[in-house]
Short mmCIF file of the C-alpha atoms (twelve columns), coordinates in Angstrom:
data_MODEL
# 
_entry.id   MODEL 
# 
loop_
_atom_site.group_PDB 
_atom_site.id 
_atom_site.type_symbol 
_atom_site.label_atom_id 
_atom_site.label_alt_id 
_atom_site.label_comp_id 
_atom_site.label_asym_id 
_atom_site.label_seq_id 
_atom_site.Cartn_x 
_atom_site.Cartn_y 
_atom_site.Cartn_z 
_atom_site.pdbx_PDB_model_num 
ATOM 1   C CA . MET A 1   28.547 -166.390 86.604 1 
ATOM 2   C CA . LEU A 2   27.340 -166.335 83.162 1 
ATOM 3   C CA . LEU A 3   28.510 -163.478 81.473 1 
ATOM 4   C CA . VAL A 4   28.106 -162.482 77.998 1 
ATOM 5   C CA . VAL A 5   30.257 -160.133 76.692 1 
ATOM 6   C CA . ALA A 6   30.431 -157.614 73.949 1 
ATOM 7   C CA . LEU A 7   33.839 -157.183 72.149 1 
ATOM 8   C CA . GLY A 8   34.064 -153.636 70.008 1 
ATOM 9   C CA . GLY A 9   36.366 -153.892 66.740 1 
ATOM 10  C CA . ASN A 10  38.342 -152.018 67.838 1 
ATOM 11  C CA . ALA A 11  39.997 -154.799 69.803 1 
ATOM 12  C CA . LEU A 12  41.064 -156.299 66.310 1 
ATOM 13  C CA . LEU A 13  41.975 -152.695 64.132 1 
ATOM 14  C CA . GLU A 14  42.092 -149.373 66.101 1 
ATOM 15  C CA . ARG A 15  40.823 -146.103 63.877 1 
ATOM 16  C CA . GLY A 16  44.175 -145.855 61.236 1 
ATOM 17  C CA . GLU A 17  45.388 -149.027 61.190 1 
ATOM 18  C CA . ARG A 18  46.167 -151.062 58.278 1 
ATOM 19  C CA . PRO A 19  43.728 -153.982 58.187 1 
ATOM 20  C CA . ASP A 20  46.626 -156.442 58.086 1 
ATOM 21  C CA . ALA A 21  46.391 -159.903 59.866 1 
ATOM 22  C CA . GLY A 22  49.332 -159.559 62.279 1 
ATOM 23  C CA . VAL A 23  48.224 -156.409 63.250 1 
ATOM 24  C CA . GLN A 24  44.828 -157.691 64.436 1 
ATOM 25  C CA . GLN A 25  45.819 -160.711 66.063 1 
ATOM 26  C CA . ARG A 26  48.316 -158.679 67.959 1 
ATOM 27  C CA . HIS A 27  45.162 -156.934 69.649 1 
ATOM 28  C CA . VAL A 28  43.745 -160.014 69.367 1 
ATOM 29  C CA . ARG A 29  46.082 -161.567 71.867 1 
ATOM 30  C CA . THR A 30  46.003 -158.430 74.196 1 
ATOM 31  C CA . ALA A 31  41.961 -158.931 74.170 1 
ATOM 32  C CA . ALA A 32  42.290 -162.592 74.673 1 
ATOM 33  C CA . CYS A 33  44.479 -161.301 78.309 1 
ATOM 34  C CA . ALA A 34  42.304 -158.568 79.259 1 
ATOM 35  C CA . LEU A 35  39.439 -161.729 79.329 1 
ATOM 36  C CA . ALA A 36  41.295 -164.250 80.645 1 
ATOM 37  C CA . PRO A 37  40.773 -163.681 84.360 1 
ATOM 38  C CA . LEU A 38  37.060 -163.121 83.682 1 
ATOM 39  C CA . ALA A 39  36.974 -166.618 82.075 1 
ATOM 40  C CA . SER A 40  39.035 -168.180 85.097 1 
ATOM 41  C CA . GLU A 41  35.997 -167.470 87.157 1 
ATOM 42  C CA . HIS A 42  33.049 -166.902 85.009 1 
ATOM 43  C CA . THR A 43  31.772 -168.757 82.004 1 
ATOM 44  C CA . LEU A 44  31.720 -166.866 79.042 1 
ATOM 45  C CA . VAL A 45  29.825 -166.249 76.065 1 
ATOM 46  C CA . LEU A 46  31.832 -163.818 73.566 1 
ATOM 47  C CA . CYS A 47  30.034 -161.784 70.748 1 
ATOM 48  C CA . HIS A 48  32.904 -159.671 68.639 1 
ATOM 49  C CA . GLY A 49  32.849 -157.237 65.906 1 
ATOM 50  C CA . ASN A 50  33.829 -157.267 61.943 1 
ATOM 51  C CA . GLY A 51  33.259 -154.025 60.750 1 
ATOM 52  C CA . PRO A 52  36.521 -152.955 59.381 1 
ATOM 53  C CA . GLN A 53  37.116 -157.154 58.398 1 
ATOM 54  C CA . VAL A 54  33.620 -157.227 56.203 1 
ATOM 55  C CA . GLY A 55  34.344 -153.863 54.889 1 
ATOM 56  C CA . VAL A 56  38.223 -155.284 53.546 1 
ATOM 57  C CA . LEU A 57  36.759 -158.135 52.110 1 
ATOM 58  C CA . ALA A 58  33.875 -156.177 50.395 1 
ATOM 59  C CA . LEU A 59  35.932 -154.002 48.677 1 
ATOM 60  C CA . GLU A 60  38.005 -157.008 48.010 1 
ATOM 61  C CA . SER A 61  35.199 -158.614 46.491 1 
ATOM 62  C CA . GLU A 62  33.920 -155.772 44.438 1 
ATOM 63  C CA . ASN A 63  37.201 -155.426 42.534 1 
ATOM 64  C CA . ASP A 64  37.889 -159.097 41.912 1 
ATOM 65  C CA . PRO A 65  37.808 -159.269 38.154 1 
ATOM 66  C CA . GLU A 66  37.246 -162.687 38.511 1 
ATOM 67  C CA . LEU A 67  33.655 -162.382 40.121 1 
ATOM 68  C CA . THR A 68  30.737 -161.968 37.914 1 
ATOM 69  C CA . HIS A 69  28.865 -160.548 40.877 1 
ATOM 70  C CA . PRO A 70  30.937 -159.701 44.314 1 
ATOM 71  C CA . PHE A 71  30.335 -162.019 47.527 1 
ATOM 72  C CA . PRO A 72  27.174 -161.012 49.069 1 
ATOM 73  C CA . LEU A 73  27.208 -159.499 52.585 1 
ATOM 74  C CA . ASP A 74  25.928 -161.997 54.686 1 
ATOM 75  C CA . ALA A 75  28.673 -164.314 53.178 1 
ATOM 76  C CA . LEU A 76  31.012 -161.809 53.967 1 
ATOM 77  C CA . GLY A 77  30.110 -162.176 57.731 1 
ATOM 78  C CA . ALA A 78  30.154 -166.010 57.916 1 
ATOM 79  C CA . GLN A 79  33.820 -165.683 56.702 1 
ATOM 80  C CA . THR A 80  34.947 -162.749 59.192 1 
ATOM 81  C CA . GLN A 81  33.050 -164.866 62.048 1 
ATOM 82  C CA . GLY A 82  35.218 -167.819 60.990 1 
ATOM 83  C CA . MET A 83  38.596 -166.039 60.843 1 
ATOM 84  C CA . ILE A 84  37.774 -163.749 63.740 1 
ATOM 85  C CA . GLY A 85  36.652 -166.799 66.104 1 
ATOM 86  C CA . TYR A 86  39.318 -168.434 64.927 1 
ATOM 87  C CA . TRP A 87  42.091 -166.101 66.494 1 
ATOM 88  C CA . LEU A 88  40.239 -165.442 69.101 1 
ATOM 89  C CA . ALA A 89  39.673 -169.141 70.329 1 
ATOM 90  C CA . GLN A 90  43.664 -169.635 69.836 1 
ATOM 91  C CA . GLU A 91  44.802 -166.487 71.616 1 
ATOM 92  C CA . LEU A 92  42.380 -167.215 74.560 1 
ATOM 93  C CA . GLY A 93  43.530 -170.825 74.653 1 
ATOM 94  C CA . ASN A 94  46.932 -169.471 75.188 1 
ATOM 95  C CA . ALA A 95  46.393 -167.070 77.376 1 
ATOM 96  C CA . GLY A 96  45.000 -170.040 79.574 1 
ATOM 97  C CA . VAL A 97  41.468 -170.565 79.060 1 
ATOM 98  C CA . ALA A 98  39.947 -173.934 78.615 1 
ATOM 99  C CA . PRO A 99  39.365 -174.386 74.911 1 
ATOM 100 C CA . PRO A 100 36.687 -172.331 73.352 1 
ATOM 101 C CA . VAL A 101 34.646 -172.681 70.697 1 
ATOM 102 C CA . ALA A 102 33.846 -170.805 68.013 1 
ATOM 103 C CA . ILE A 103 30.397 -170.891 65.997 1 
ATOM 104 C CA . VAL A 104 29.294 -169.560 62.881 1 
ATOM 105 C CA . THR A 105 25.670 -167.631 63.951 1 
ATOM 106 C CA . GLN A 106 23.149 -167.213 61.961 1 
ATOM 107 C CA . THR A 107 20.973 -164.143 63.499 1 
ATOM 108 C CA . VAL A 108 17.291 -164.217 62.235 1 
ATOM 109 C CA . VAL A 109 15.777 -160.571 61.069 1 
ATOM 110 C CA . ASP A 110 12.069 -159.115 59.760 1 
ATOM 111 C CA . ARG A 111 12.461 -158.738 55.630 1 
ATOM 112 C CA . GLU A 112 10.158 -155.850 56.587 1 
ATOM 113 C CA . ASP A 113 12.596 -154.141 59.638 1 
ATOM 114 C CA . PRO A 114 12.647 -150.250 58.792 1 
ATOM 115 C CA . ALA A 115 16.198 -150.332 58.932 1 
ATOM 116 C CA . PHE A 116 16.357 -151.619 55.751 1 
ATOM 117 C CA . GLY A 117 14.899 -148.546 54.373 1 
ATOM 118 C CA . ALA A 118 17.342 -146.300 56.467 1 
ATOM 119 C CA . PRO A 119 21.313 -147.365 56.675 1 
ATOM 120 C CA . THR A 120 22.922 -146.735 60.413 1 
ATOM 121 C CA . LYS A 121 25.687 -149.326 60.576 1 
ATOM 122 C CA . PHE A 122 29.334 -148.226 59.184 1 
ATOM 123 C CA . VAL A 123 31.694 -150.881 57.750 1 
ATOM 124 C CA . GLY A 124 35.055 -150.967 57.111 1 
ATOM 125 C CA . ALA A 125 37.845 -148.286 56.246 1 
ATOM 126 C CA . GLY A 126 37.398 -144.531 56.290 1 
ATOM 127 C CA . TYR A 127 38.517 -142.393 53.533 1 
ATOM 128 C CA . PRO A 128 38.243 -138.868 52.771 1 
ATOM 129 C CA . GLU A 129 34.896 -137.254 51.532 1 
ATOM 130 C CA . GLN A 130 35.628 -137.281 47.354 1 
ATOM 131 C CA . GLU A 131 37.322 -140.913 47.418 1 
ATOM 132 C CA . ALA A 132 33.861 -141.804 49.457 1 
ATOM 133 C CA . ARG A 133 31.781 -140.624 46.982 1 
ATOM 134 C CA . ARG A 134 33.605 -142.145 43.945 1 
ATOM 135 C CA . LEU A 135 33.305 -145.612 45.735 1 
ATOM 136 C CA . ALA A 136 29.823 -145.333 46.355 1 
ATOM 137 C CA . ALA A 137 29.245 -144.403 42.950 1 
ATOM 138 C CA . GLU A 138 31.234 -147.420 41.467 1 
ATOM 139 C CA . HIS A 139 29.676 -149.447 43.920 1 
ATOM 140 C CA . GLY A 140 26.090 -148.610 44.615 1 
ATOM 141 C CA . TRP A 141 27.311 -147.781 48.652 1 
ATOM 142 C CA . THR A 142 25.537 -145.645 50.954 1 
ATOM 143 C CA . VAL A 143 28.167 -143.385 52.390 1 
ATOM 144 C CA . GLY A 144 28.215 -141.364 55.890 1 
ATOM 145 C CA . ARG A 145 30.822 -139.426 57.725 1 
ATOM 146 C CA . ASP A 146 31.574 -140.803 61.920 1 
ATOM 147 C CA . THR A 147 34.892 -140.352 63.392 1 
ATOM 148 C CA . ALA A 148 36.783 -142.383 61.275 1 
ATOM 149 C CA . GLY A 149 36.135 -140.729 58.356 1 
ATOM 150 C CA . TRP A 150 33.774 -140.879 55.467 1 
ATOM 151 C CA . ARG A 151 32.676 -144.650 55.090 1 
ATOM 152 C CA . ARG A 152 30.070 -147.607 54.227 1 
ATOM 153 C CA . VAL A 153 27.071 -147.546 55.549 1 
ATOM 154 C CA . VAL A 154 24.707 -150.302 55.471 1 
ATOM 155 C CA . ALA A 155 21.173 -151.688 57.501 1 
ATOM 156 C CA . SER A 156 21.636 -152.715 60.836 1 
ATOM 157 C CA . PRO A 157 18.058 -154.525 61.262 1 
ATOM 158 C CA . GLN A 158 16.736 -155.924 64.871 1 
ATOM 159 C CA . PRO A 159 17.808 -159.061 66.010 1 
ATOM 160 C CA . LEU A 160 14.776 -161.201 66.799 1 
ATOM 161 C CA . ARG A 161 16.297 -165.071 66.745 1 
ATOM 162 C CA . VAL A 162 19.397 -166.679 66.903 1 
ATOM 163 C CA . VAL A 163 19.259 -170.167 65.382 1 
ATOM 164 C CA . GLU A 164 22.267 -171.818 67.105 1 
ATOM 165 C CA . LEU A 165 20.854 -171.130 70.593 1 
ATOM 166 C CA . PRO A 166 19.635 -174.676 71.213 1 
ATOM 167 C CA . THR A 167 23.620 -175.489 70.727 1 
ATOM 168 C CA . ILE A 168 25.222 -172.560 72.362 1 
ATOM 169 C CA . ARG A 169 23.320 -173.271 75.605 1 
ATOM 170 C CA . ARG A 170 24.161 -176.443 75.327 1 
ATOM 171 C CA . LEU A 171 27.961 -175.475 75.478 1 
ATOM 172 C CA . VAL A 172 27.122 -172.925 77.875 1 
ATOM 173 C CA . GLU A 173 25.716 -175.679 80.380 1 
ATOM 174 C CA . SER A 174 28.964 -177.580 80.435 1 
ATOM 175 C CA . GLY A 175 30.967 -174.357 81.040 1 
ATOM 176 C CA . THR A 176 32.473 -173.880 77.770 1 
ATOM 177 C CA . THR A 177 33.541 -170.075 76.467 1 
ATOM 178 C CA . VAL A 178 31.637 -169.670 73.478 1 
ATOM 179 C CA . ILE A 179 32.594 -167.515 70.753 1 
ATOM 180 C CA . CYS A 180 29.224 -166.344 68.349 1 
ATOM 181 C CA . GLY A 181 27.668 -164.113 67.406 1 
ATOM 182 C CA . GLY A 182 29.683 -162.538 65.986 1 
ATOM 183 C CA . GLY A 183 29.453 -159.647 63.858 1 
ATOM 184 C CA . GLY A 184 25.664 -159.450 65.124 1 
ATOM 185 C CA . GLY A 185 25.233 -162.973 63.785 1 
ATOM 186 C CA . VAL A 186 24.909 -163.609 59.530 1 
ATOM 187 C CA . PRO A 187 21.774 -161.942 59.317 1 
ATOM 188 C CA . VAL A 188 18.576 -163.777 57.829 1 
ATOM 189 C CA . VAL A 189 15.459 -163.442 57.061 1 
ATOM 190 C CA . ALA A 190 12.945 -166.481 57.358 1 
ATOM 191 C CA . GLY A 191 10.678 -167.979 55.232 1 
ATOM 192 C CA . GLU A 192 8.179  -170.449 54.071 1 
ATOM 193 C CA . HIS A 193 8.757  -174.155 55.661 1 
ATOM 194 C CA . GLY A 194 11.375 -172.521 57.707 1 
ATOM 195 C CA . ARG A 195 13.837 -171.634 54.647 1 
ATOM 196 C CA . LEU A 196 16.463 -169.437 55.848 1 
ATOM 197 C CA . ASP A 197 17.972 -166.586 53.486 1 
ATOM 198 C CA . GLY A 198 20.538 -164.517 53.802 1 
ATOM 199 C CA . ALA A 199 19.799 -160.167 54.237 1 
ATOM 200 C CA . GLN A 200 22.292 -157.478 52.724 1 
ATOM 201 C CA . ALA A 201 22.506 -156.654 56.272 1 
ATOM 202 C CA . VAL A 202 25.050 -155.810 59.378 1 
ATOM 203 C CA . VAL A 203 23.467 -156.784 62.941 1 
ATOM 204 C CA . ASP A 204 24.841 -154.852 65.726 1 
ATOM 205 C CA . LYS A 205 26.866 -156.665 67.851 1 
ATOM 206 C CA . ASP A 206 25.964 -155.338 70.997 1 
ATOM 207 C CA . MET A 207 21.550 -155.890 70.174 1 
ATOM 208 C CA . THR A 208 22.704 -159.837 69.503 1 
ATOM 209 C CA . ALA A 209 24.773 -160.053 72.347 1 
ATOM 210 C CA . ALA A 210 21.819 -158.373 74.872 1 
ATOM 211 C CA . LEU A 211 19.384 -160.784 72.869 1 
ATOM 212 C CA . LEU A 212 21.737 -163.690 73.793 1 
ATOM 213 C CA . ALA A 213 22.147 -162.348 77.689 1 
ATOM 214 C CA . ILE A 214 18.504 -162.312 78.013 1 
ATOM 215 C CA . GLN A 215 17.210 -165.985 76.022 1 
ATOM 216 C CA . LEU A 216 20.620 -167.741 78.119 1 
ATOM 217 C CA . ASP A 217 19.472 -166.163 81.246 1 
ATOM 218 C CA . ALA A 218 22.992 -164.733 81.531 1 
ATOM 219 C CA . ASP A 219 24.196 -163.220 85.389 1 
ATOM 220 C CA . ARG A 220 25.779 -160.271 83.611 1 
ATOM 221 C CA . LEU A 221 25.692 -158.305 79.901 1 
ATOM 222 C CA . VAL A 222 29.523 -156.436 79.093 1 
ATOM 223 C CA . VAL A 223 30.412 -154.095 76.949 1 
ATOM 224 C CA . LEU A 224 34.096 -153.822 76.233 1 
ATOM 225 C CA . THR A 225 34.982 -150.676 73.873 1 
ATOM 226 C CA . ASP A 226 37.624 -148.175 73.128 1 
ATOM 227 C CA . VAL A 227 36.203 -145.491 76.022 1 
ATOM 228 C CA . ASP A 228 36.239 -145.776 79.622 1 
ATOM 229 C CA . ALA A 229 32.873 -145.236 80.558 1 
ATOM 230 C CA . VAL A 230 29.503 -143.644 78.881 1 
ATOM 231 C CA . LYS A 231 29.470 -139.544 78.757 1 
ATOM 232 C CA . GLN A 232 26.990 -137.797 79.715 1 
ATOM 233 C CA . ASP A 233 26.740 -134.314 77.162 1 
ATOM 234 C CA . PHE A 234 30.170 -135.951 75.487 1 
ATOM 235 C CA . GLY A 235 32.233 -133.496 73.875 1 
ATOM 236 C CA . THR A 236 30.732 -130.328 75.679 1 
ATOM 237 C CA . PRO A 237 31.726 -128.564 78.509 1 
ATOM 238 C CA . ARG A 238 29.076 -129.888 81.214 1 
ATOM 239 C CA . GLU A 239 30.463 -133.791 79.834 1 
ATOM 240 C CA . ARG A 240 31.036 -135.974 83.337 1 
ATOM 241 C CA . THR A 241 31.293 -139.550 83.124 1 
ATOM 242 C CA . LEU A 242 28.618 -141.910 84.527 1 
ATOM 243 C CA . ALA A 243 29.697 -144.171 86.712 1 
ATOM 244 C CA . THR A 244 26.657 -145.902 87.839 1 
ATOM 245 C CA . VAL A 245 23.110 -145.158 86.067 1 
ATOM 246 C CA . ASP A 246 19.806 -146.459 85.863 1 
ATOM 247 C CA . VAL A 247 17.422 -147.623 82.805 1 
ATOM 248 C CA . ALA A 248 15.173 -144.504 82.991 1 
ATOM 249 C CA . GLN A 249 18.210 -142.188 83.182 1 
ATOM 250 C CA . LEU A 250 19.345 -143.466 79.989 1 
ATOM 251 C CA . ARG A 251 16.268 -143.452 77.948 1 
ATOM 252 C CA . ALA A 252 16.359 -139.492 78.426 1 
ATOM 253 C CA . MET A 253 19.791 -138.942 76.887 1 
ATOM 254 C CA . ASP A 254 20.874 -139.225 73.499 1 
ATOM 255 C CA . PHE A 255 24.066 -140.764 72.301 1 
ATOM 256 C CA . PRO A 256 25.305 -141.117 68.890 1 
ATOM 257 C CA . ALA A 257 23.715 -142.918 66.523 1 
ATOM 258 C CA . GLY A 258 26.234 -146.197 65.352 1 
ATOM 259 C CA . SER A 259 29.063 -146.004 68.627 1 
ATOM 260 C CA . MET A 260 27.264 -145.170 71.873 1 
ATOM 261 C CA . ALA A 261 23.565 -145.578 71.127 1 
ATOM 262 C CA . PRO A 262 23.325 -149.444 70.374 1 
ATOM 263 C CA . LYS A 263 25.609 -149.981 73.609 1 
ATOM 264 C CA . VAL A 264 23.529 -148.140 75.843 1 
ATOM 265 C CA . GLU A 265 20.229 -149.634 74.118 1 
ATOM 266 C CA . ALA A 266 21.714 -152.957 74.462 1 
ATOM 267 C CA . CYS A 267 22.203 -152.860 78.209 1 
ATOM 268 C CA . THR A 268 19.036 -150.989 78.953 1 
ATOM 269 C CA . TRP A 269 17.110 -154.046 76.847 1 
ATOM 270 C CA . PHE A 270 19.121 -156.136 78.753 1 
ATOM 271 C CA . VAL A 271 18.580 -154.826 82.153 1 
ATOM 272 C CA . ALA A 272 14.989 -153.852 81.570 1 
ATOM 273 C CA . SER A 273 14.552 -157.619 80.488 1 
ATOM 274 C CA . THR A 274 15.978 -159.544 83.565 1 
ATOM 275 C CA . GLY A 275 16.677 -156.787 86.263 1 
ATOM 276 C CA . ARG A 276 20.339 -157.275 86.228 1 
ATOM 277 C CA . PRO A 277 23.312 -155.419 86.025 1 
ATOM 278 C CA . ALA A 278 25.133 -154.556 82.547 1 
ATOM 279 C CA . ALA A 279 28.359 -152.550 82.033 1 
ATOM 280 C CA . ILE A 280 29.608 -150.123 79.718 1 
ATOM 281 C CA . GLY A 281 34.150 -149.692 79.764 1 
ATOM 282 C CA . ALA A 282 37.111 -150.200 78.816 1 
ATOM 283 C CA . LEU A 283 38.438 -153.578 77.301 1 
ATOM 284 C CA . ARG A 284 41.830 -152.822 78.923 1 
ATOM 285 C CA . ASP A 285 39.619 -152.398 82.564 1 
ATOM 286 C CA . ALA A 286 37.805 -155.708 81.687 1 
ATOM 287 C CA . PRO A 287 37.502 -157.280 85.242 1 
ATOM 288 C CA . ALA A 288 37.147 -154.198 86.665 1 
ATOM 289 C CA . VAL A 289 34.111 -152.910 84.600 1 
ATOM 290 C CA . PHE A 290 32.202 -156.061 85.548 1 
ATOM 291 C CA . THR A 291 33.057 -155.810 89.156 1 
ATOM 292 C CA . GLY A 292 31.717 -152.188 88.920 1 
ATOM 293 C CA . ALA A 293 35.023 -150.473 89.988 1 
ATOM 294 C CA . ALA A 294 35.337 -148.998 86.448 1 
ATOM 295 C CA . GLY A 295 33.436 -148.281 83.537 1 
ATOM 296 C CA . THR A 296 29.654 -147.401 83.556 1 
ATOM 297 C CA . THR A 297 27.090 -149.874 85.133 1 
ATOM 298 C CA . VAL A 298 23.369 -149.904 84.359 1 
ATOM 299 C CA . THR A 299 20.549 -150.938 86.633 1 
ATOM 300 C CA . MET A 300 17.085 -150.469 86.940 1 
ATOM 301 C CA . SER A 301 17.601 -148.287 90.562 1 
ATOM 302 C CA . GLY A 302 21.275 -146.690 89.400 1 
ATOM 303 C CA . SER A 303 22.867 -148.569 92.292 1 
ATOM 304 C CA . LEU A 304 24.374 -152.029 92.606 1 
ATOM 305 C CA . GLU A 305 22.905 -153.820 95.944 1 
# 
């Protein structure tokens, strides 16, 4: 089977940890070991998050006195794709997966997407409110609060097309494990005569994974994160775990923007477009999430046939 797997940024850096290379590489090694059983039986296309890494590079760039202007977000996204792709490819190989290929991926977005006027995507480290507001004033950021604290918030437009899709498809057809769409892919906008230019945004990697899964005719979309499953009425006395749920039920529920909401949206998009199941669950349970023994399975009917 062909599986498109979206790997959350927590696979590389947990909340509150220092973004040191050694810390991230240790997490990548753990992720690779969790994914290796799936890769041994199926062809994988792996998309990964990069929010913490982009945030670190952006702050370094803003504070570099040698630069006339800081590096734009699209360039930083490309840098993190190379770094994280290298780590994942190396550790998957060390875990026994046939040599994977990492591709720096561009994702076309609409320059008129309303998301550019309403930033929702958190990137970088969390700060106390006063520090976050100081940085926002100093660097021209928009900031907001999530579970990690006060953080920078950027636009997250809808992915329309993955530029490198033909190459990814050929690699998949050869049985190669492909690492692509890192951080949702570098956001680019199309101009005259096919010209592409970088956009100052971060595309949600779950949505890009869903787009790839649809266009590659994948058998399953698997979204792996740091939570066990989708929770209805999360954080309330009515909270309950959803083991199997259908698209209509999910669309009638509300989920936190920037965290569970894009994961649910990506899965419902894939299932509604293909009629095939999607799953959301913890990285450590990856094989069980795929089979439906753990996590949340999303189907058209609400049951696995």
